CSV table of C-alpha atoms and ligand atoms in Angstrom, one decimal:
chain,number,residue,atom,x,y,z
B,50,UNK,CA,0.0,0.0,0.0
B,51,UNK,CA,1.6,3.4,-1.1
B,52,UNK,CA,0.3,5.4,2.1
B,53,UNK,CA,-0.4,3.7,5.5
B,54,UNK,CA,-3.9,5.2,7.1
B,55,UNK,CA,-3.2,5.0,11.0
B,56,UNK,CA,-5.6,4.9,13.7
B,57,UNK,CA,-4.1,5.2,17.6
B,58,UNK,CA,-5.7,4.0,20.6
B,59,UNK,CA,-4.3,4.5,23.8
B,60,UNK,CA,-2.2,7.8,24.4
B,61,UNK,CA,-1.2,8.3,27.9
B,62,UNK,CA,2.7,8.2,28.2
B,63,UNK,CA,3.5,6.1,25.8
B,64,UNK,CA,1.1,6.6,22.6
B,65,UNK,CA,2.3,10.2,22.2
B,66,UNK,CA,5.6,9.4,21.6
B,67,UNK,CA,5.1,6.5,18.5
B,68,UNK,CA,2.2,9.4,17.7
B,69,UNK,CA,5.2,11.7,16.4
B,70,UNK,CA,7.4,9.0,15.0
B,71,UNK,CA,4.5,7.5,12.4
B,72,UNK,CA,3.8,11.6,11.9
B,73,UNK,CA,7.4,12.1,10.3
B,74,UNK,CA,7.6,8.8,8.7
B,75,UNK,CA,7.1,9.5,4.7
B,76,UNK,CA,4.0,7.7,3.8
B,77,UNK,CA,1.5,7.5,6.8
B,78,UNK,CA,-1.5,9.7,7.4
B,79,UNK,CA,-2.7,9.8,10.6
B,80,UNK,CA,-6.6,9.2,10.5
B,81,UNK,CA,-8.0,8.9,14.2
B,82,UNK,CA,-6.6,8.7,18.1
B,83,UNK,CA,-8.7,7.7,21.0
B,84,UNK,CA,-8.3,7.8,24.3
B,85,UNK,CA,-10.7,6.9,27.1
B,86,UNK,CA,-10.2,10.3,28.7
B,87,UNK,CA,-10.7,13.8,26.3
B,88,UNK,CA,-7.5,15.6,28.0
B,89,UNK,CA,-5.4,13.0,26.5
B,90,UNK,CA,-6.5,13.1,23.1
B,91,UNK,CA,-6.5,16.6,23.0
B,92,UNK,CA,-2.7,16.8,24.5
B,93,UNK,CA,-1.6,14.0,22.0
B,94,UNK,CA,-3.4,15.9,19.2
B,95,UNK,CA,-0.8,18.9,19.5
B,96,UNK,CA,2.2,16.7,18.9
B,97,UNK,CA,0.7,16.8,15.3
B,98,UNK,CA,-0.5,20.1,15.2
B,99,UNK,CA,1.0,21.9,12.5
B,100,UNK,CA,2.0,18.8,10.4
B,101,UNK,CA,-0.7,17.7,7.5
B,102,UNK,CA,-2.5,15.3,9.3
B,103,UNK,CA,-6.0,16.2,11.0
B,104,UNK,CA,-7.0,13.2,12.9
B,105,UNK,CA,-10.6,12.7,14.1
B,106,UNK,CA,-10.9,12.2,18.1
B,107,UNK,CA,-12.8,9.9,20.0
B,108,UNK,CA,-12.9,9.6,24.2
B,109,UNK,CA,-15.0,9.8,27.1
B,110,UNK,CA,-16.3,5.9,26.9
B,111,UNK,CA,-14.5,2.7,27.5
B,112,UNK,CA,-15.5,1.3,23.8
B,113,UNK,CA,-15.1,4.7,22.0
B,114,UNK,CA,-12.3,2.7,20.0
B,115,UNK,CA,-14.6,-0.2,18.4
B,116,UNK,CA,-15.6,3.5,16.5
B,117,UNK,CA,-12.4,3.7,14.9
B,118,UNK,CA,-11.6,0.4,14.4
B,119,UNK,CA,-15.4,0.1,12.3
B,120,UNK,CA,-14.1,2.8,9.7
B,121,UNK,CA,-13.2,2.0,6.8
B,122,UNK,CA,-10.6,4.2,5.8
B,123,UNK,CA,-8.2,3.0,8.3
B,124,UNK,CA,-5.5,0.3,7.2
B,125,UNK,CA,-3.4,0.1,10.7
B,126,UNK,CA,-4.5,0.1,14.3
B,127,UNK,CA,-1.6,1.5,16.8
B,128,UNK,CA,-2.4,-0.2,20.2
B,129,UNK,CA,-0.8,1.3,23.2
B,130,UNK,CA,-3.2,0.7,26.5
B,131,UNK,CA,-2.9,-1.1,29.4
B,132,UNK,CA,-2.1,-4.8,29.1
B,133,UNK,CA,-5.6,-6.0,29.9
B,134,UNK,CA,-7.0,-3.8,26.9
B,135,UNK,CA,-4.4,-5.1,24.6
B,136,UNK,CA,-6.2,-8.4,23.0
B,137,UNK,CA,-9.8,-7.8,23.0
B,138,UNK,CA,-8.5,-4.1,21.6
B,139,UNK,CA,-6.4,-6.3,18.9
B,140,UNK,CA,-8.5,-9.1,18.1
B,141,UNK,CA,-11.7,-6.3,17.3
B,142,UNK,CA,-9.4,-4.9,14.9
B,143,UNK,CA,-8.5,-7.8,13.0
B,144,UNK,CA,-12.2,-8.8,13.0
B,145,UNK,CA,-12.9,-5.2,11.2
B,146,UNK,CA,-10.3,-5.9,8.5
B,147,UNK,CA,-7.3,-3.7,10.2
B,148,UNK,CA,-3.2,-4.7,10.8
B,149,UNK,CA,-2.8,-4.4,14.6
B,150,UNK,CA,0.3,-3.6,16.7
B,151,UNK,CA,0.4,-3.9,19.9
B,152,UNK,CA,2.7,-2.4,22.8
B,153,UNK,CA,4.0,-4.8,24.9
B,154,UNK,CA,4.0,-7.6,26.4
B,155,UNK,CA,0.7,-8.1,23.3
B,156,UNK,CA,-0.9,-10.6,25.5
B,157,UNK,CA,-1.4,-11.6,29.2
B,158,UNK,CA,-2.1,-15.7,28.9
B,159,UNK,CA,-1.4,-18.6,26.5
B,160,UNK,CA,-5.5,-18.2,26.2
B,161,UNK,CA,-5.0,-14.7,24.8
B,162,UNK,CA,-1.7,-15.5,22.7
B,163,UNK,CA,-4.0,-17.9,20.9
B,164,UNK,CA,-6.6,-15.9,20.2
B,165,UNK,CA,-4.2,-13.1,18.6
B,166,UNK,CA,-2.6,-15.8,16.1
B,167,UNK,CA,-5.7,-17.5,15.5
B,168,UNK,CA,-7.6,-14.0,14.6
B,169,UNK,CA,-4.5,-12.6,12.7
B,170,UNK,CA,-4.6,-16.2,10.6
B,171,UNK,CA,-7.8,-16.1,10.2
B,172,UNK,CA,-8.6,-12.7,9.2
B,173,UNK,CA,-4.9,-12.7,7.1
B,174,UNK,CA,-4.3,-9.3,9.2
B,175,UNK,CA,-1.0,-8.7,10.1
B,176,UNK,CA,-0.5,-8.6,14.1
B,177,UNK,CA,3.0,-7.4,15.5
B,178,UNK,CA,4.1,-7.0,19.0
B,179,UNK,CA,5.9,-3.5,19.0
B,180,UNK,CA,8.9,-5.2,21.0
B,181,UNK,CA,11.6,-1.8,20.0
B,182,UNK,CA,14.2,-3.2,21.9
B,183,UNK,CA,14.7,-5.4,19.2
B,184,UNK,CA,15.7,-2.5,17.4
B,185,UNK,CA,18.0,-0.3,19.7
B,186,UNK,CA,21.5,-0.3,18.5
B,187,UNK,CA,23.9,-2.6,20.0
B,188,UNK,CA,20.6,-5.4,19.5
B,189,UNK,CA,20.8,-4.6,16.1
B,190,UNK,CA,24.5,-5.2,15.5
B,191,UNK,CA,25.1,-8.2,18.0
B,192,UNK,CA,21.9,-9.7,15.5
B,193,UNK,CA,24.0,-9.3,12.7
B,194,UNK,CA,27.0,-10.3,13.7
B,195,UNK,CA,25.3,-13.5,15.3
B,196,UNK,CA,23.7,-14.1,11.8
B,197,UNK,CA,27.0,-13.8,10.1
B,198,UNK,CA,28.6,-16.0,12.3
B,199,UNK,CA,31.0,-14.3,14.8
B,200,UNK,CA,29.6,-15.4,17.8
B,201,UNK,CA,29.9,-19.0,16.2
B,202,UNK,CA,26.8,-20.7,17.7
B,203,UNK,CA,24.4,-19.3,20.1
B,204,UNK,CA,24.6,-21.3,23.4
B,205,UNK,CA,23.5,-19.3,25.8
B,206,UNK,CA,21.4,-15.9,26.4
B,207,UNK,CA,20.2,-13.7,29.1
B,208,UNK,CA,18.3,-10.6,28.9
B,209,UNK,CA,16.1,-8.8,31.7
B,210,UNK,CA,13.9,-5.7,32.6
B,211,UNK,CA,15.5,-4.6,35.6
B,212,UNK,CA,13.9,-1.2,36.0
B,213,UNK,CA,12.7,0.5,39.1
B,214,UNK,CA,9.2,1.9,38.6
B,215,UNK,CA,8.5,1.5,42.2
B,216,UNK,CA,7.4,5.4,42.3
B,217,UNK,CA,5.8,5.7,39.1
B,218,UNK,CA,3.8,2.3,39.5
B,219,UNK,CA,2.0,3.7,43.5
B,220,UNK,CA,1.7,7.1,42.1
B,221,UNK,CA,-1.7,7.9,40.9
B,222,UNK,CA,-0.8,10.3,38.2
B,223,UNK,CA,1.3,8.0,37.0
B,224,UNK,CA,-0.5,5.1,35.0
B,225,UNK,CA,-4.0,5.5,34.7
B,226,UNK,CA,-5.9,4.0,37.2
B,227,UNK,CA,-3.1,2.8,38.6
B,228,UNK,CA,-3.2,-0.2,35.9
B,229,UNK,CA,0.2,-1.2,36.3
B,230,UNK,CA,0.3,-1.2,40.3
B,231,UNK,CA,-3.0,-3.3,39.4
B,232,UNK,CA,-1.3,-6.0,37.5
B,233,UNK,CA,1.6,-6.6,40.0
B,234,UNK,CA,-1.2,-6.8,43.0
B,235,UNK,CA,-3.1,-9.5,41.2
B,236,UNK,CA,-1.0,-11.9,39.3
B,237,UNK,CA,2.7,-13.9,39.6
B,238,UNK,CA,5.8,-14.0,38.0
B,239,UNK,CA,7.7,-12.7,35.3
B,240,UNK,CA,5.1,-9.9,34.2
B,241,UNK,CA,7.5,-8.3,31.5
B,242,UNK,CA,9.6,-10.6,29.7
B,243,UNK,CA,9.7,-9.5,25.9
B,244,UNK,CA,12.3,-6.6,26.5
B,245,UNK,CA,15.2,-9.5,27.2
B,246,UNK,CA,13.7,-11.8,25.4
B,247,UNK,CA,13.0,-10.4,21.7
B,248,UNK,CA,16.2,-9.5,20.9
B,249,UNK,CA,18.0,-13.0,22.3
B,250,UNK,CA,14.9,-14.7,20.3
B,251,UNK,CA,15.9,-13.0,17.4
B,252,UNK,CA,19.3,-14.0,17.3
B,253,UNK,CA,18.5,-17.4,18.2
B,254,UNK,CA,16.1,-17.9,14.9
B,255,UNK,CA,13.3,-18.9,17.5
B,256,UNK,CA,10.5,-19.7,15.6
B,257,UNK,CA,12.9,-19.5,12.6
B,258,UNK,CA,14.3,-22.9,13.3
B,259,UNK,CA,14.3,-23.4,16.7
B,260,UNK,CA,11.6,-22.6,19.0
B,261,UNK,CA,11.2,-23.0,23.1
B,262,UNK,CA,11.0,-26.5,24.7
B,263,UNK,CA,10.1,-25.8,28.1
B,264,UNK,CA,11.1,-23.3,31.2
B,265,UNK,CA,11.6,-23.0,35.0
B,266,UNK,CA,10.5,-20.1,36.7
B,267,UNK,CA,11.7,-18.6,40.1
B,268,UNK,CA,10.3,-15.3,42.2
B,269,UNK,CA,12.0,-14.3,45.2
B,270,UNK,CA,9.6,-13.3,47.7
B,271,UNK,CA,8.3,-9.4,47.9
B,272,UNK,CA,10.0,-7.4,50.1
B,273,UNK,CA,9.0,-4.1,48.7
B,274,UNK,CA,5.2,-3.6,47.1
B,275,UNK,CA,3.4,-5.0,50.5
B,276,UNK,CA,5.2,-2.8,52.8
B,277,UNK,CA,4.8,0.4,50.2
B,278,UNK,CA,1.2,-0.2,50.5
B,279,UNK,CA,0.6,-0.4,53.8
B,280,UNK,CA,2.7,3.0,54.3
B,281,UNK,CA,0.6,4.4,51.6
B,282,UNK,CA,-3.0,3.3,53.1
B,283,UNK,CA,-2.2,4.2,56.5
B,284,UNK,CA,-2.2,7.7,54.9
B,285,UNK,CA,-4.5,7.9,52.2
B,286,UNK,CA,-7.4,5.8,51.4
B,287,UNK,CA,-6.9,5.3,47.6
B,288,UNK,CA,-4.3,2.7,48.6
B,289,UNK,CA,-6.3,1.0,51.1
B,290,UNK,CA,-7.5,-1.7,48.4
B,291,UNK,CA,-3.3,-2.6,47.9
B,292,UNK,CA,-2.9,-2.9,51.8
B,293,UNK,CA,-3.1,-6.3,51.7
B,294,UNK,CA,-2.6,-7.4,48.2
B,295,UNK,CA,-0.4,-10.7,47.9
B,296,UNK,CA,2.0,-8.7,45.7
B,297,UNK,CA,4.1,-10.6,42.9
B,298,UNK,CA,7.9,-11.3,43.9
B,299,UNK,CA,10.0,-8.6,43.4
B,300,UNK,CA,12.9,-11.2,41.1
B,301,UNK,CA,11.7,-13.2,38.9
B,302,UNK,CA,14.1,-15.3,36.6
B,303,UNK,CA,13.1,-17.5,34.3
B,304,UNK,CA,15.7,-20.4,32.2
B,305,UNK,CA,14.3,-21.8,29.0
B,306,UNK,CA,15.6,-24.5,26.8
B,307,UNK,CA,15.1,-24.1,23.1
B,308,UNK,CA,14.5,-27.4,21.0
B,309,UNK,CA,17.8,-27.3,19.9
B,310,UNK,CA,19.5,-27.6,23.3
B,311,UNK,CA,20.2,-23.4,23.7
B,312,UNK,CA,19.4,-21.8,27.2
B,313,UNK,CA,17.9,-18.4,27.6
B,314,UNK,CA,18.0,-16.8,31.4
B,315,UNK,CA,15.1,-14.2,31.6
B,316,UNK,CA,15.2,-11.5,34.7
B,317,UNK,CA,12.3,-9.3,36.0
B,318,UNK,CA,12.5,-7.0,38.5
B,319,UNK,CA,11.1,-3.4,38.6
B,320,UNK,CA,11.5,-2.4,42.6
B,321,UNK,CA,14.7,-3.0,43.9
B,322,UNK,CA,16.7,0.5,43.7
B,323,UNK,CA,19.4,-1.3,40.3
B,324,UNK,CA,20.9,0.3,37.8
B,325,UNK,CA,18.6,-0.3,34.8
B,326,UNK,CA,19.5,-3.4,32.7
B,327,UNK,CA,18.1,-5.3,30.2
B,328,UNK,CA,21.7,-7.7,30.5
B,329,UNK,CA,21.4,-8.7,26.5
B,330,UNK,CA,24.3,-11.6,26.4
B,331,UNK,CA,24.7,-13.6,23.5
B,332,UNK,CA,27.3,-16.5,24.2
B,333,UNK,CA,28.2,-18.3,21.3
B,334,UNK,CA,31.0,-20.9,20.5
B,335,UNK,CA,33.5,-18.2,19.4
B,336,UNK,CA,32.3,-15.0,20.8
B,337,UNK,CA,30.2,-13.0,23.7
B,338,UNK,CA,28.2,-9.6,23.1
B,339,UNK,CA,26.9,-8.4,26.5
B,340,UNK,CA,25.3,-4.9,26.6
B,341,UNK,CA,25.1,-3.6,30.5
B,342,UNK,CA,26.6,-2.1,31.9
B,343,UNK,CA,28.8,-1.0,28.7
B,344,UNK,CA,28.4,-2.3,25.4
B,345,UNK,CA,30.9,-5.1,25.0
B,346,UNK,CA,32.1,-8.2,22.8
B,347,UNK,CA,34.6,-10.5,23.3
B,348,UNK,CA,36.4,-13.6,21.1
B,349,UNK,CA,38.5,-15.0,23.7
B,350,UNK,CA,38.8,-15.3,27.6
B,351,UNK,CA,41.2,-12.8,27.6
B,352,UNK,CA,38.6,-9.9,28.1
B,353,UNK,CA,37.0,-7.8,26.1
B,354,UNK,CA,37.8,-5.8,23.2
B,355,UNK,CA,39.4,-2.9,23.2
B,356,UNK,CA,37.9,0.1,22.1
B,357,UNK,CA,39.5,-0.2,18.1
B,358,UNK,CA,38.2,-3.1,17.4
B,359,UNK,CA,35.3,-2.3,19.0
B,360,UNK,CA,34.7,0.4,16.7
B,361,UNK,CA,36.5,-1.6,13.5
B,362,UNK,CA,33.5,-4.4,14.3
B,363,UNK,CA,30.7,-1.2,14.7
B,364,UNK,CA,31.5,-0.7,11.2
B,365,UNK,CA,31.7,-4.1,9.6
B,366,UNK,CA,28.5,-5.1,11.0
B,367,UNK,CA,26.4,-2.0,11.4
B,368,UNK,CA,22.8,-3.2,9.6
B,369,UNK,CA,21.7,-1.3,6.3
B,370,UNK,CA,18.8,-0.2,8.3
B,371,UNK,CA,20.9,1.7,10.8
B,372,UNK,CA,22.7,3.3,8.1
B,373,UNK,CA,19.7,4.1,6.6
B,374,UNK,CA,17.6,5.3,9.1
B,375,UNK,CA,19.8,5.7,12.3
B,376,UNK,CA,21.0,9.1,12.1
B,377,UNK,CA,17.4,10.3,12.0
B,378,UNK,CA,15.9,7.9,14.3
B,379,UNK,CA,18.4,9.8,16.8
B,380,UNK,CA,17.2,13.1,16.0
B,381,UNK,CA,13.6,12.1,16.2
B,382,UNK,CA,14.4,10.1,19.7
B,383,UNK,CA,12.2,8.2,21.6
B,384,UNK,CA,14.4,5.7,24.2
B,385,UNK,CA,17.2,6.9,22.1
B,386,UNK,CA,16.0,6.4,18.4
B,387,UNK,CA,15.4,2.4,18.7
B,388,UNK,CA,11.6,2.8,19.1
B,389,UNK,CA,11.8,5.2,15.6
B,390,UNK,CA,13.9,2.3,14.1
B,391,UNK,CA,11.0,0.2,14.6
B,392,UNK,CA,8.2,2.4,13.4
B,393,UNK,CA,10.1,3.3,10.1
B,394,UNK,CA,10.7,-0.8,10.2
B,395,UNK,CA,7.1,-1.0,10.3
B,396,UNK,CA,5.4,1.4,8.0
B,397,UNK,CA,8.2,0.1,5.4
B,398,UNK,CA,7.1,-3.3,5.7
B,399,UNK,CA,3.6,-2.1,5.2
B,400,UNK,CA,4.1,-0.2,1.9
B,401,UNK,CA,6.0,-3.1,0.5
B,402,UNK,CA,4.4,-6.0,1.1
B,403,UNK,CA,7.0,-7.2,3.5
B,404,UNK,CA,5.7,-9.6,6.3
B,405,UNK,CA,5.9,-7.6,9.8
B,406,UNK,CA,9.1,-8.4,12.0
G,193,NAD,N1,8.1,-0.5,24.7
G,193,NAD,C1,8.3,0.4,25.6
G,193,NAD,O1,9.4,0.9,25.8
G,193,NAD,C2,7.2,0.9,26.5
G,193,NAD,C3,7.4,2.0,27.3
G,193,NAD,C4,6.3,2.4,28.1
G,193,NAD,C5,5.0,1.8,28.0
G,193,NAD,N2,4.9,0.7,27.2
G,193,NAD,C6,3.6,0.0,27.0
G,193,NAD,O2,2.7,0.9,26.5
G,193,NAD,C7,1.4,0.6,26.9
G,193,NAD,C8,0.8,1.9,27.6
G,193,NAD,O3,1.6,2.3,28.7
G,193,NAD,P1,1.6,3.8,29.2
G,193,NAD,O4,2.8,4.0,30.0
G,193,NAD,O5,1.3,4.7,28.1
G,193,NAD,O6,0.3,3.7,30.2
G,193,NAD,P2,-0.7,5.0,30.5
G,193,NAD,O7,-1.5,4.5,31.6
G,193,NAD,O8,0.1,6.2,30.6
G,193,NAD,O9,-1.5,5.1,29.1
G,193,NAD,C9,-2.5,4.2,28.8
G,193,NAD,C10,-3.6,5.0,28.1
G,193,NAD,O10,-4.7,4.1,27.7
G,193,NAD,C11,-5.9,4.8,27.9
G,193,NAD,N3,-7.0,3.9,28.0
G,193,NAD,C12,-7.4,3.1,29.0
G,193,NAD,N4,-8.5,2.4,28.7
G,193,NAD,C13,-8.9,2.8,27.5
G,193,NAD,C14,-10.0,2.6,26.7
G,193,NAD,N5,-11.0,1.7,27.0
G,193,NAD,N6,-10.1,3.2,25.4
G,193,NAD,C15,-9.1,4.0,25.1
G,193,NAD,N7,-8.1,4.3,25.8
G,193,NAD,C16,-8.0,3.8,27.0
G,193,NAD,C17,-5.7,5.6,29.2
G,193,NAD,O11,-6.6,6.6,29.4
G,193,NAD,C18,-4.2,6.0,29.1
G,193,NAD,O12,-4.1,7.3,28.5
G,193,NAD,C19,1.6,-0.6,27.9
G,193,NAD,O13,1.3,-1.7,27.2
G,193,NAD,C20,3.0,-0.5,28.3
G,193,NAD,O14,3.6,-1.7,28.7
G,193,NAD,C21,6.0,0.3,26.4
């Protein structure tokens, strides 16, 4: 399709920013946004204001969205709500003839994973989870150096989301509703996985050759939510329903073995007061990559390289799409130009014919 006709639901934090990446991406025409509350489609609307697209807006009802997702002059629907919203959001699309993306994690059971590939098969929609960390830099040129062999083969990967959003999740003008606080109050285990595990999955062909055999998952008890909540209630009543919430363990790490005998170590914590890390290690038969704390590869036990070759390998293996698009996806930013990468990715794949990453 020459030009991509984009409709957005969801724009609190997070929609706003993919909102002005699709606007400067050669193309798209933005067609619609919703939001369940007006103030937030009216905010998001200025990030286009000035540019040539003149959206119609929908809010102030839960199902405000099934309106945009019925027109017909829509060809992608740009999910970004909270994970409970994502599927039955998704699979309503699909169902009204509309590609979907989805923010992640796309789905919150096996139940609901099924339903997305079964609806996307069905209706021969394209679905894609917007997982950008696939695309942030180092990710991209540890892929291609893993697909052109230097890290010989893949044994072993790690990758996490060890971010502290202890504040941002108990503050309530922070995620709406207090969704997010909501999900680690009510269910177990590793609640955000895909940041370390898309780009490891990527590099290990999974579902490209080899795909997951079977995993062990460990939490660590919570020291942290439980105790944040009963400080909070004892001084304001909007907490009082967290007081005594069973909240999920504050570590979760999770070891898979692919069909083919690889390992992938998983981590999940977003309390304890860490360094952000996302770990990203790819350990292969002749080579390592690991990204945190400082972007690193090795070829030998001796340590790793030094910053020349560092910088001789940056430029053997540096993807066409980063030399494409990466300058610009730095100027137009968003987590440092990775989640532009992927947009650009996206609506390219669209216009050609290209199935969606
Ligand atoms: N990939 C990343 O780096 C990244 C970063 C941040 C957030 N996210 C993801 O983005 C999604 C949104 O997160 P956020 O931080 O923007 O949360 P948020 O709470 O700030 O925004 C969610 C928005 O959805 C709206 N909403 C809720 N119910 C709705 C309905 N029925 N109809 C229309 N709109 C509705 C809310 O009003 C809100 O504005 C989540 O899936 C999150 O995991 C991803």
């Amino acid at each position: 399709m020459p030009i991509v006709r984009v409709g957005f639901i969801g724009l609190g934090q997070r929609g706003p920013s993919h909102l002005n990446a699709i606007s400067k991406i050669e193309g798209t025409e933005i067609k619609a946004l919703c939001d369940l509350r007006p103030a937030s489609v009216e905010k998001a609307k200025k990030v286009i204001d000035g540019t040539s697209h003149n959206p119609t807006l929908y809010s102030g009802g839960p199902d405000e969205w099934k309106k945009l997702c019925d027109r017909k002059d829509i060809d992608l629907v740009y999910i970004a709500t909270p994970w409970h919203l994502h599927v039955p959001m998704a699979v309503y699309a699909m169902n009204q003839g509309k590609h979907v993306t989805i923010e992640v994690p796309a789905a919150v059971s096996m139940q609901e994973c099924w339903q997305l590939v079964e609806t996307s098969e069905r209706t021969r929609k394209h679905c894609m989870m917007l997982e950008n960390c696939c695309y942030d830099f180092f990710e991209l040129l540890t892929l291609n150096m893993s697909r052109q062999g230097y890290f010989g083969e893949l044994i072993h990967t790690e990758g996490a989301y060890i971010h502290n959003l202890i504040d941002l999740n108990f503050n309530d003008k922070g995620y709406q509703n207090m969704w997010r606080l909501r999900e680690n109050a009510t269910r177990k285990g590793s609640l955000y996985p895909t940041h370390g595990l898309g780009p490891v999955c990527q590099a290990l062909n999974i579902n490209r050759g080899d795909k997951m055999d079977y995993l062990v998952s460990v939490s660590s008890n919570d020291f942290q939510m439980g105790a944040r909540a009963k400080e909070l209630a004892a001084k304001n009543d909007l907490y009082k329903e967290f007081a005594n919430k069973d909240f999920r363990g504050n570590m979760n790490t999770t070891t898979i073995r692919t069909t083919k005998g690889k390992t992938i170590m998983i981590q999940h914590d977003v309390t304890s007061p860490r360094p952000y890390s996302r770990i990203h290690l790819l350990s292969g038969t002749k080579g390592t990559a690991l990204k945190y704390p400082v972007p690193s590869i090795s070829n030998s036990h001796e340590g790793w390289v030094k910053e020349a070759e560092f910088k001789a390998l940056e430029e053997k293996y540096t993807p066409n799409i980063v030399k494409k698009v990466g300058e610009l996806a730095k100027k137009v930013g968003g987590h440092g130009g990775m989640d532009f990468l992927m947009n650009w990715r996206l609506i390219d794949c669209l216009r050609n014919g290209l199935p969606l990453d």
